[in-house]
Coordinates of N, CA and C and ligand atoms in Angstrom, one line a residue:
M224 N -0.1 32.1 30.2 CA -1.0 32.7 29.8 C -2.1 31.5 30.5
L225 N -3.6 31.0 31.0 CA -4.0 30.1 31.2 C -5.5 30.2 30.9
L226 N -6.6 29.2 30.9 CA -7.2 28.4 30.4 C -7.9 28.9 31.4
R227 N -9.0 30.0 31.0 CA -10.3 30.2 32.4 C -12.0 29.7 31.5
A228 N -12.7 30.2 31.8 CA -14.5 30.1 31.5 C -14.7 31.8 30.7
W229 N -15.5 31.1 29.9 CA -15.5 32.1 29.0 C -16.4 33.8 29.4
Q230 N -16.2 33.9 29.6 CA -17.5 35.9 30.4 C -17.9 36.2 29.8
P231 N -19.5 36.6 30.1 CA -20.0 37.3 29.3 C -18.7 38.5 28.5
E232 N -18.6 39.2 29.1 CA -17.9 41.0 28.7 C -16.9 40.5 27.9
D233 N -16.7 38.9 27.6 CA -15.4 38.4 27.0 C -15.5 39.1 25.6
A234 N -17.4 38.9 25.1 CA -17.6 38.8 23.9 C -17.0 39.8 22.4
A235 N -16.7 41.1 23.0 CA -16.0 42.0 22.0 C -14.8 41.2 21.2
Q236 N -13.4 40.7 22.7 CA -12.9 40.2 22.1 C -12.6 38.8 21.3
R237 N -13.4 37.7 22.0 CA -13.3 36.0 21.6 C -14.5 37.0 19.7
Y238 N -15.6 37.6 19.5 CA -15.7 38.3 18.4 C -14.3 38.2 17.7
E239 N -13.6 39.1 17.1 CA -12.7 39.9 17.0 C -11.2 38.5 16.5
G240 N -11.0 37.7 17.7 CA -10.5 36.3 17.5 C -10.4 35.8 16.6
F241 N -11.4 35.6 16.7 CA -12.4 34.9 15.2 C -13.0 34.8 13.9
A242 N -13.5 36.3 14.5 CA -13.7 36.4 12.9 C -12.1 37.0 11.4
D243 N -11.5 36.8 13.1 CA -10.0 36.7 12.0 C -10.4 36.0 10.5
E244 N -9.4 36.1 9.2 CA -9.3 35.3 8.5 C -9.3 33.9 8.2
L245 N -7.8 34.2 8.7 CA -7.3 32.3 9.4 C -8.2 31.8 9.9
C246 N -9.1 32.4 11.0 CA -9.8 31.1 11.9 C -10.9 31.2 11.2
Q247 N -11.9 31.5 10.4 CA -12.7 31.7 9.5 C -12.3 31.1 8.2
R248 N -11.2 30.9 7.3 CA -10.7 29.6 6.8 C -10.1 28.4 7.9
Y249 N -10.5 28.3 8.7 CA -10.1 27.0 9.2 C -11.0 26.5 10.4
S250 N -11.5 27.1 10.9 CA -12.5 26.9 11.8 C -14.3 27.5 11.7
W251 N -15.1 27.2 10.7 CA -15.7 27.4 10.2 C -17.1 28.0 11.5
S252 N -17.4 29.0 11.4 CA -17.9 29.3 13.1 C -19.4 28.7 12.7
L253 N -19.7 28.0 11.0 CA -21.0 26.8 11.2 C -22.3 28.1 10.5
V254 N -22.4 29.1 10.5 CA -22.4 30.1 10.8 C -22.9 31.0 9.1
E255 N -23.6 31.8 8.6 CA -22.9 33.5 8.3 C -24.2 34.2 7.4
P256 N -24.0 35.5 8.1 CA -22.9 36.2 8.3 C -22.6 35.9 9.8
F257 N -21.4 35.8 9.9 CA -20.5 35.3 11.7 C -20.5 36.6 12.2
T258 N -21.8 36.8 13.5 CA -21.6 38.7 14.0 C -21.3 38.3 15.9
E259 N -20.9 39.0 16.1 CA -20.8 39.4 17.8 C -22.1 38.8 18.0
A260 N -23.3 38.9 17.4 CA -24.8 38.4 17.9 C -24.2 37.2 18.1
H261 N -23.7 36.2 17.1 CA -24.2 35.0 17.4 C -22.5 34.2 18.7
I262 N -22.1 34.6 19.2 CA -20.8 35.3 20.1 C -21.7 35.1 20.8
R263 N -22.3 36.4 21.6 CA -23.0 36.3 22.5 C -24.3 35.1 23.3
A264 N -25.1 34.4 22.0 CA -25.8 33.2 21.7 C -24.9 32.1 22.7
A265 N -23.5 31.4 21.6 CA -22.0 30.4 22.3 C -22.1 30.9 24.0
Y266 N -22.6 32.0 24.3 CA -21.7 32.2 25.3 C -22.4 30.9 27.3
E267 N -23.9 31.3 26.3 CA -25.3 30.3 27.1 C -25.0 29.1 26.6
R268 N -25.3 28.9 25.4 CA -24.6 27.1 24.9 C -23.4 26.5 25.1
D269 N -22.6 27.2 25.4 CA -21.0 27.0 26.0 C -21.4 26.3 27.7
E270 N -22.5 27.5 28.4 CA -22.8 26.3 29.6 C -23.8 25.3 30.1
Q271 N -24.2 24.9 28.8 CA -25.1 24.0 28.5 C -25.2 22.6 28.1
D272 N -23.6 22.9 27.5 CA -22.1 22.1 27.5 C -22.3 21.2 27.9
R273 N -21.4 22.4 29.1 CA -21.0 22.6 29.5 C -21.3 21.2 31.1
L274 N -22.1 21.7 31.4 CA -23.2 20.9 33.0 C -23.9 19.4 31.9
S275 N -23.8 19.3 30.7 CA -24.7 17.9 30.1 C -23.1 16.9 30.5
G276 N -22.1 17.7 30.2 CA -20.9 17.0 30.3 C -20.6 16.5 28.5
D277 N -20.8 17.9 26.9 CA -21.2 17.3 25.9 C -20.2 17.7 25.2
A278 N -19.5 19.0 26.2 CA -18.1 19.8 25.4 C -17.8 20.8 26.9
L279 N -16.1 21.6 26.6 CA -16.3 22.3 27.4 C -15.1 23.5 26.5
N280 N -16.1 25.0 26.6 CA -15.0 25.4 25.8 C -14.9 27.0 26.9
V281 N -13.6 26.9 27.0 CA -12.9 27.5 28.2 C -12.0 28.5 26.6
A282 N -11.5 30.0 27.4 CA -10.7 30.3 27.2 C -9.2 30.4 26.9
I283 N -8.5 31.2 25.9 CA -7.3 31.1 26.3 C -7.2 32.9 26.9
A284 N -6.1 32.6 28.5 CA -6.1 34.4 28.0 C -4.7 34.5 29.2
D285 N -4.2 35.7 28.8 CA -3.5 36.1 29.5 C -3.7 36.0 30.6
A286 N -1.8 35.3 31.4 CA -1.7 35.1 32.8 C -2.1 36.4 33.8
G287 N -0.9 37.6 32.8 CA -0.4 38.0 33.6 C -1.6 39.6 34.1
K288 N -3.2 39.1 32.6 CA -4.5 40.6 32.3 C -4.6 39.2 32.4
P289 N -5.9 38.4 33.2 CA -7.3 38.0 32.9 C -7.9 37.8 31.9
G290 N -8.3 39.2 32.1 CA -9.2 40.0 31.0 C -8.8 39.4 29.1
R291 N -7.7 39.4 29.3 CA -7.8 39.9 27.2 C -7.6 38.5 27.2
V292 N -7.9 38.6 26.1 CA -8.5 37.4 25.5 C -7.4 36.6 24.6
L293 N -6.4 35.9 24.5 CA -5.3 35.2 23.2 C -6.0 34.4 22.2
G294 N -7.9 33.3 23.0 CA -7.3 32.2 21.6 C -8.7 31.6 22.4
A295 N -9.1 30.3 22.2 CA -10.1 29.8 22.6 C -9.2 28.2 22.6
M296 N -9.8 27.2 23.4 CA -9.4 26.1 23.6 C -11.4 25.2 23.8
S297 N -11.5 23.3 23.0 CA -12.6 23.1 23.4 C -12.9 21.3 23.8
V298 N -12.6 21.5 24.2 CA -13.2 19.5 24.3 C -13.9 19.8 24.0
Y299 N -15.0 18.5 22.7 CA -16.2 18.4 21.9 C -16.2 16.7 22.1
D300 N -17.1 16.5 21.8 CA -18.1 15.4 21.4 C -16.9 14.5 22.0
V301 N -17.6 14.7 23.6 CA -17.4 14.5 24.8 C -18.2 12.2 24.7
N302 N -17.6 11.0 24.3 CA -18.4 9.9 24.6 C -17.4 9.4 25.9
A303 N -18.2 9.6 26.7 CA -18.4 9.2 27.9 C -18.5 7.2 28.0
S304 N -18.9 6.5 27.2 CA -19.2 4.9 27.1 C -18.4 4.4 25.9
E305 N -17.6 5.4 25.6 CA -16.4 5.0 24.4 C -15.3 5.8 25.1
Q306 N -15.3 6.2 25.7 CA -14.1 7.1 26.9 C -13.5 7.8 25.7
R307 N -13.9 8.6 24.4 CA -13.5 9.4 23.6 C -14.1 10.0 23.3
A308 N -12.6 11.9 23.0 CA -13.6 12.7 22.9 C -12.8 13.7 21.4
A309 N -12.5 15.4 21.7 CA -11.8 15.6 20.4 C -12.0 16.7 21.0
I310 N -10.4 17.6 20.9 CA -10.4 18.8 21.1 C -10.1 19.4 20.2
G311 N -9.7 21.4 20.2 CA -9.5 21.8 18.9 C -8.8 23.3 19.6
Y312 N -8.8 24.3 18.7 CA -8.0 25.6 19.7 C -8.5 26.7 17.9
W313 N -8.4 27.6 18.6 CA -8.4 28.7 17.9 C -7.3 30.0 18.9
L314 N -6.0 30.6 18.1 CA -5.9 31.9 18.8 C -6.2 32.6 17.6
A315 N -6.5 34.4 18.8 CA -6.3 35.5 18.0 C -5.4 35.1 17.0
P316 N -5.3 36.8 15.9 CA -4.0 36.9 15.6 C -3.0 37.7 16.5
W317 N -3.3 38.5 17.0 CA -2.7 38.8 18.0 C -1.3 37.9 19.3
A318 N -1.9 37.0 18.8 CA -1.6 35.6 20.1 C 0.0 34.6 19.0
R319 N -0.5 34.8 17.6 CA -0.1 33.7 17.4 C 1.7 33.4 17.5
G320 N 2.5 33.0 16.4 CA 4.2 33.0 17.0 C 4.2 33.0 18.0
Q321 N 3.8 32.0 19.0 CA 4.6 32.6 20.1 C 4.9 31.1 21.8
G322 N 4.2 29.9 20.6 CA 3.7 28.5 20.6 C 2.2 28.7 22.3
L323 N 1.8 29.6 21.6 CA -0.1 29.3 23.1 C -0.8 28.4 22.6
A324 N -0.6 27.9 21.7 CA -1.5 26.8 20.8 C -1.5 25.5 21.4
T325 N 0.1 25.1 21.1 CA 1.5 24.8 21.5 C 1.1 23.7 23.2
R326 N 1.2 25.1 23.8 CA 1.4 24.9 25.9 C -0.5 24.8 26.5
S327 N -1.8 25.4 25.4 CA -2.6 25.0 25.5 C -3.2 24.2 25.0
L328 N -2.9 23.3 24.2 CA -3.5 22.2 24.5 C -3.0 20.4 25.1
R329 N -1.5 21.3 25.5 CA -1.3 20.1 26.1 C -1.5 20.5 27.3
L330 N -1.4 21.5 27.3 CA -3.2 22.1 29.5 C -3.9 21.1 29.0
L331 N -4.6 21.3 27.9 CA -6.0 21.3 28.1 C -6.3 19.3 27.5
A332 N -4.7 19.1 27.1 CA -5.3 17.6 26.6 C -5.0 16.8 27.8
G333 N -3.6 16.9 28.7 CA -3.5 16.6 30.1 C -5.0 16.5 31.2
W334 N -5.8 17.3 30.9 CA -7.3 17.7 31.7 C -8.0 16.7 31.6
T335 N -8.2 16.2 29.6 CA -8.9 15.7 29.3 C -9.0 14.4 29.8
F336 N -7.1 14.3 29.8 CA -6.8 12.7 30.8 C -7.1 11.8 31.8
A337 N -6.9 13.3 33.3 CA -6.4 13.5 34.0 C -8.1 13.2 35.1
H338 N -8.7 14.3 33.5 CA -10.3 14.3 34.7 C -11.8 14.0 34.0
L339 N -11.6 13.0 32.2 CA -12.4 12.8 31.4 C -12.7 11.9 32.0
G340 N -12.0 10.4 32.3 CA -11.3 9.6 31.8 C -10.9 9.1 30.3
V341 N -10.5 10.0 29.8 CA -10.8 9.7 28.0 C -9.2 8.7 27.9
Q342 N -9.7 8.1 27.2 CA -8.9 6.9 26.4 C -7.9 7.0 25.3
R343 N -8.6 7.8 24.7 CA -8.7 8.7 23.0 C -8.6 9.9 22.3
L344 N -7.7 10.8 23.1 CA -8.2 12.4 21.9 C -8.6 12.3 20.8
E345 N -9.4 12.6 20.2 CA -9.0 13.0 18.6 C -8.8 14.6 17.8
L346 N -7.6 15.1 17.1 CA -7.7 16.8 16.6 C -7.7 16.1 15.1
T347 N -8.9 17.4 14.7 CA -9.0 17.5 13.6 C -8.1 18.8 12.3
C348 N -8.1 18.9 11.5 CA -7.3 20.0 10.7 C -7.7 19.9 8.8
A349 N -8.2 21.3 8.3 CA -7.7 20.8 6.6 C -6.2 20.9 6.8
P350 N -6.1 19.4 5.2 CA -4.9 19.6 5.0 C -4.3 20.1 4.8
D351 N -4.6 21.8 4.7 CA -3.6 22.4 4.3 C -3.4 22.9 5.7
N352 N -3.8 23.4 6.2 CA -3.2 24.1 8.2 C -2.2 23.4 8.9
V353 N -1.0 23.3 8.1 CA 0.8 23.5 8.7 C 0.7 24.1 9.9
A354 N 0.3 24.7 10.4 CA 0.5 25.0 11.6 C 0.0 24.5 12.9
S355 N -1.7 24.4 12.5 CA -1.8 23.4 13.4 C -1.9 22.1 13.4
A356 N -1.7 21.5 12.2 CA -1.1 19.8 12.3 C 0.7 19.8 13.4
R357 N 1.7 20.9 13.4 CA 2.6 21.3 14.3 C 2.4 21.4 15.0
V358 N 1.0 22.2 15.4 CA 0.8 22.3 17.3 C 0.4 20.9 17.9
A359 N -0.8 20.3 16.8 CA -0.5 18.5 17.1 C 0.5 17.8 17.2
E360 N 1.1 17.5 16.6 CA 2.4 16.6 16.0 C 3.2 17.2 17.2
R361 N 3.7 18.6 18.1 CA 4.4 18.8 19.0 C 3.8 18.9 19.8
S362 N 2.6 17.8 20.4 CA 2.0 18.0 21.1 C 2.2 16.6 21.8
G363 N 2.1 15.2 20.4 CA 2.6 13.9 20.7 C 2.0 13.5 20.4
F364 N -0.2 14.4 19.1 CA -0.8 14.2 18.4 C 0.1 12.9 17.2
V365 N -0.7 12.1 16.7 CA -0.4 11.2 15.4 C -1.4 11.5 14.6
R366 N 0.1 11.9 13.3 CA -1.5 11.4 12.4 C -2.5 9.9 11.8
E367 N -3.0 9.6 12.0 CA -3.5 8.7 11.6 C -3.4 9.1 9.7
G368 N -4.2 9.3 9.8 CA -4.7 9.2 7.9 C -5.5 10.5 7.2
V369 N -5.5 10.8 6.4 CA -7.0 11.5 5.7 C -8.0 11.4 5.4
M370 N -9.0 12.2 5.9 CA -10.7 11.7 6.0 C -11.7 11.8 4.7
R371 N -11.4 11.6 4.0 CA -11.5 11.6 2.1 C -12.9 12.4 2.1
S372 N -13.7 14.1 1.9 CA -15.0 14.3 1.5 C -15.4 14.6 3.6
H373 N -14.5 15.0 4.1 CA -15.2 14.4 5.4 C -16.5 15.1 5.8
L374 N -16.4 16.8 5.2 CA -16.8 17.5 5.9 C -18.0 18.2 5.0
R375 N -19.3 18.1 4.7 CA -19.7 20.1 4.0 C -19.2 20.7 4.5
F376 N -18.7 21.9 4.2 CA -18.1 23.1 4.4 C -18.1 24.5 3.9
K377 N -18.8 25.2 3.7 CA -19.3 26.5 3.3 C -19.5 25.9 1.6
G378 N -20.4 25.1 1.7 CA -20.2 24.8 0.2 C -20.3 24.0 -0.4
A379 N -19.4 23.6 -0.4 CA -18.7 22.1 -0.9 C -18.3 21.6 0.1
R380 N -17.7 20.2 -0.3 CA -17.1 19.2 0.8 C -15.7 19.5 0.4
R381 N -15.0 18.5 1.9 CA -14.2 19.1 2.2 C -12.7 17.1 3.6
D382 N -11.8 17.2 2.5 CA -10.6 16.3 3.3 C -10.6 17.2 4.7
T383 N -10.6 15.7 5.5 CA -9.9 16.1 6.7 C -8.6 15.5 6.7
V384 N -7.8 16.2 8.1 CA -6.8 14.8 8.7 C -7.1 14.5 9.9
L385 N -7.1 13.9 9.9 CA -7.7 13.5 11.3 C -5.8 12.5 12.7
F386 N -6.2 13.3 13.9 CA -4.7 13.1 14.6 C -5.4 11.8 16.0
S387 N -4.4 11.6 16.8 CA -4.5 11.1 17.6 C -4.1 10.8 18.8
L388 N -4.6 11.2 20.2 CA -3.2 11.1 21.4 C -4.1 9.6 22.5
L389 N -3.2 8.7 22.9 CA -3.4 8.0 23.9 C -2.7 8.5 25.1
P390 N -3.6 8.2 26.2 CA -2.8 8.4 27.6 C -1.7 8.1 27.4
G391 N -0.1 8.7 28.3 CA 1.0 8.9 27.8 C 1.7 8.9 26.7
E392 N 1.4 9.3 25.8 CA 1.9 9.9 24.6 C 2.0 11.6 24.1
L393 N 1.2 12.4 25.6 CA 0.9 13.8 25.7 C 2.8 14.3 25.6
T394 N 3.5 15.6 25.3 CA 5.2 15.6 25.1 C 4.6 16.5 26.0
A395 N 5.5 16.2 27.8 CA 5.7 17.6 29.0 C 5.4 18.3 28.3
V396 N 4.8 19.2 28.7 CA 4.5 21.3 28.6 C 5.5 21.6 29.1
Ligands
COA604 C1 -3.0 26.9 14.0 C2 -2.8 27.7 14.7 C3 -3.5 27.6 16.3 C4 -1.2 28.1 16.0 O1 -0.9 28.9 16.0 P1 0.5 29.3 16.3 O2 1.2 30.5 17.2 O3 0.0 31.3 15.1 O4 1.2 28.8 15.8 P2 2.6 28.5 15.7 O5 3.3 30.4 14.8 O6 3.8 28.2 17.2 O7 3.9 27.9 14.8 C5 3.1 26.4 15.1 C6 4.3 25.7 14.2 O8 3.4 26.3 12.8 C7 4.5 26.5 11.9 N1 3.9 27.1 11.5 C8 2.8 28.6 11.5 N2 2.5 28.5 9.6 C9 2.6 28.3 9.8 C10 2.5 28.9 7.5 N3 1.6 29.2 7.5 N4 3.6 27.5 7.3 C11 3.7 26.4 7.5 N5 4.3 26.3 8.7 C12 4.1 27.3 9.7 C13 5.6 27.5 12.1 O9 6.8 27.5 11.5 C14 4.8 26.3 13.9 O10 6.7 25.5 13.6 P3 7.1 24.9 14.3 O11 6.3 23.5 15.9 O12 8.4 24.2 13.9 O13 7.6 25.0 14.9 C15 -3.5 29.1 14.5 O14 -2.8 30.0 13.3 C16 -5.0 29.5 14.3 O15 -5.3 30.8 14.9 N6 -4.9 29.7 13.0 C17 -6.7 29.7 12.7 C18 -7.6 28.9 13.1 C19 -7.0 27.3 13.3 O16 -7.0 27.1 12.5 N7 -7.3 26.6 14.6 C20 -7.3 25.1 14.0 C21 -7.9 24.8 13.3 S1 -7.6 22.2 13.3

């Protein structure tokens, strides 16, 4: 796989991958109903965030077929003065179960430490998102605990598990 910038022509695959039931359960799109128009708008927003240094959203693509979208990675909540950022990901249903999230997380986490001067990288997931927690732990993230009632989520409130990774803790790619 490779990590690359999103392109406007990725919209249909980006929508299809993220509209999947598991992504919608754990990585809420913040808009309901979620449509392909939101994905098209995301392309503009991604570029603004990248230029402002607030976030970096990239596609996980098939290295042999770069037009084939496998998932997404984001570095977000970049706080340059505190040297801190957060990282997140999703995989399309057709790309799961092959260790691609772990490999992508290690690559982007390593890049973030090397290029953004970050000294602490945070990762959060829902308490029952076992696959995501395993991806975090396999990459070297340390589970710090549960933030109770942390998020407004789908009309209710939800707990969140917090993980962190410090420079030197990333496991080898
Ligand atoms: C989280 C996600 C990226 C993981 O990718 P994946 O390719 O499915 O992960 P894998 O198949 O490599 O599984 C990772 C680990 O979780 C375990 N796992 C996967 N699904 C599981 C389940 N339902 N219950 C228990 N364990 C599970 C696997 O056995 C594996 O364990 P191991 O490290 O001990 O081998 C993917 O499930 C996804 O896109 N989910 C929806 C979006 C999402 O949750 N994003 C993260 C938000 S925090």
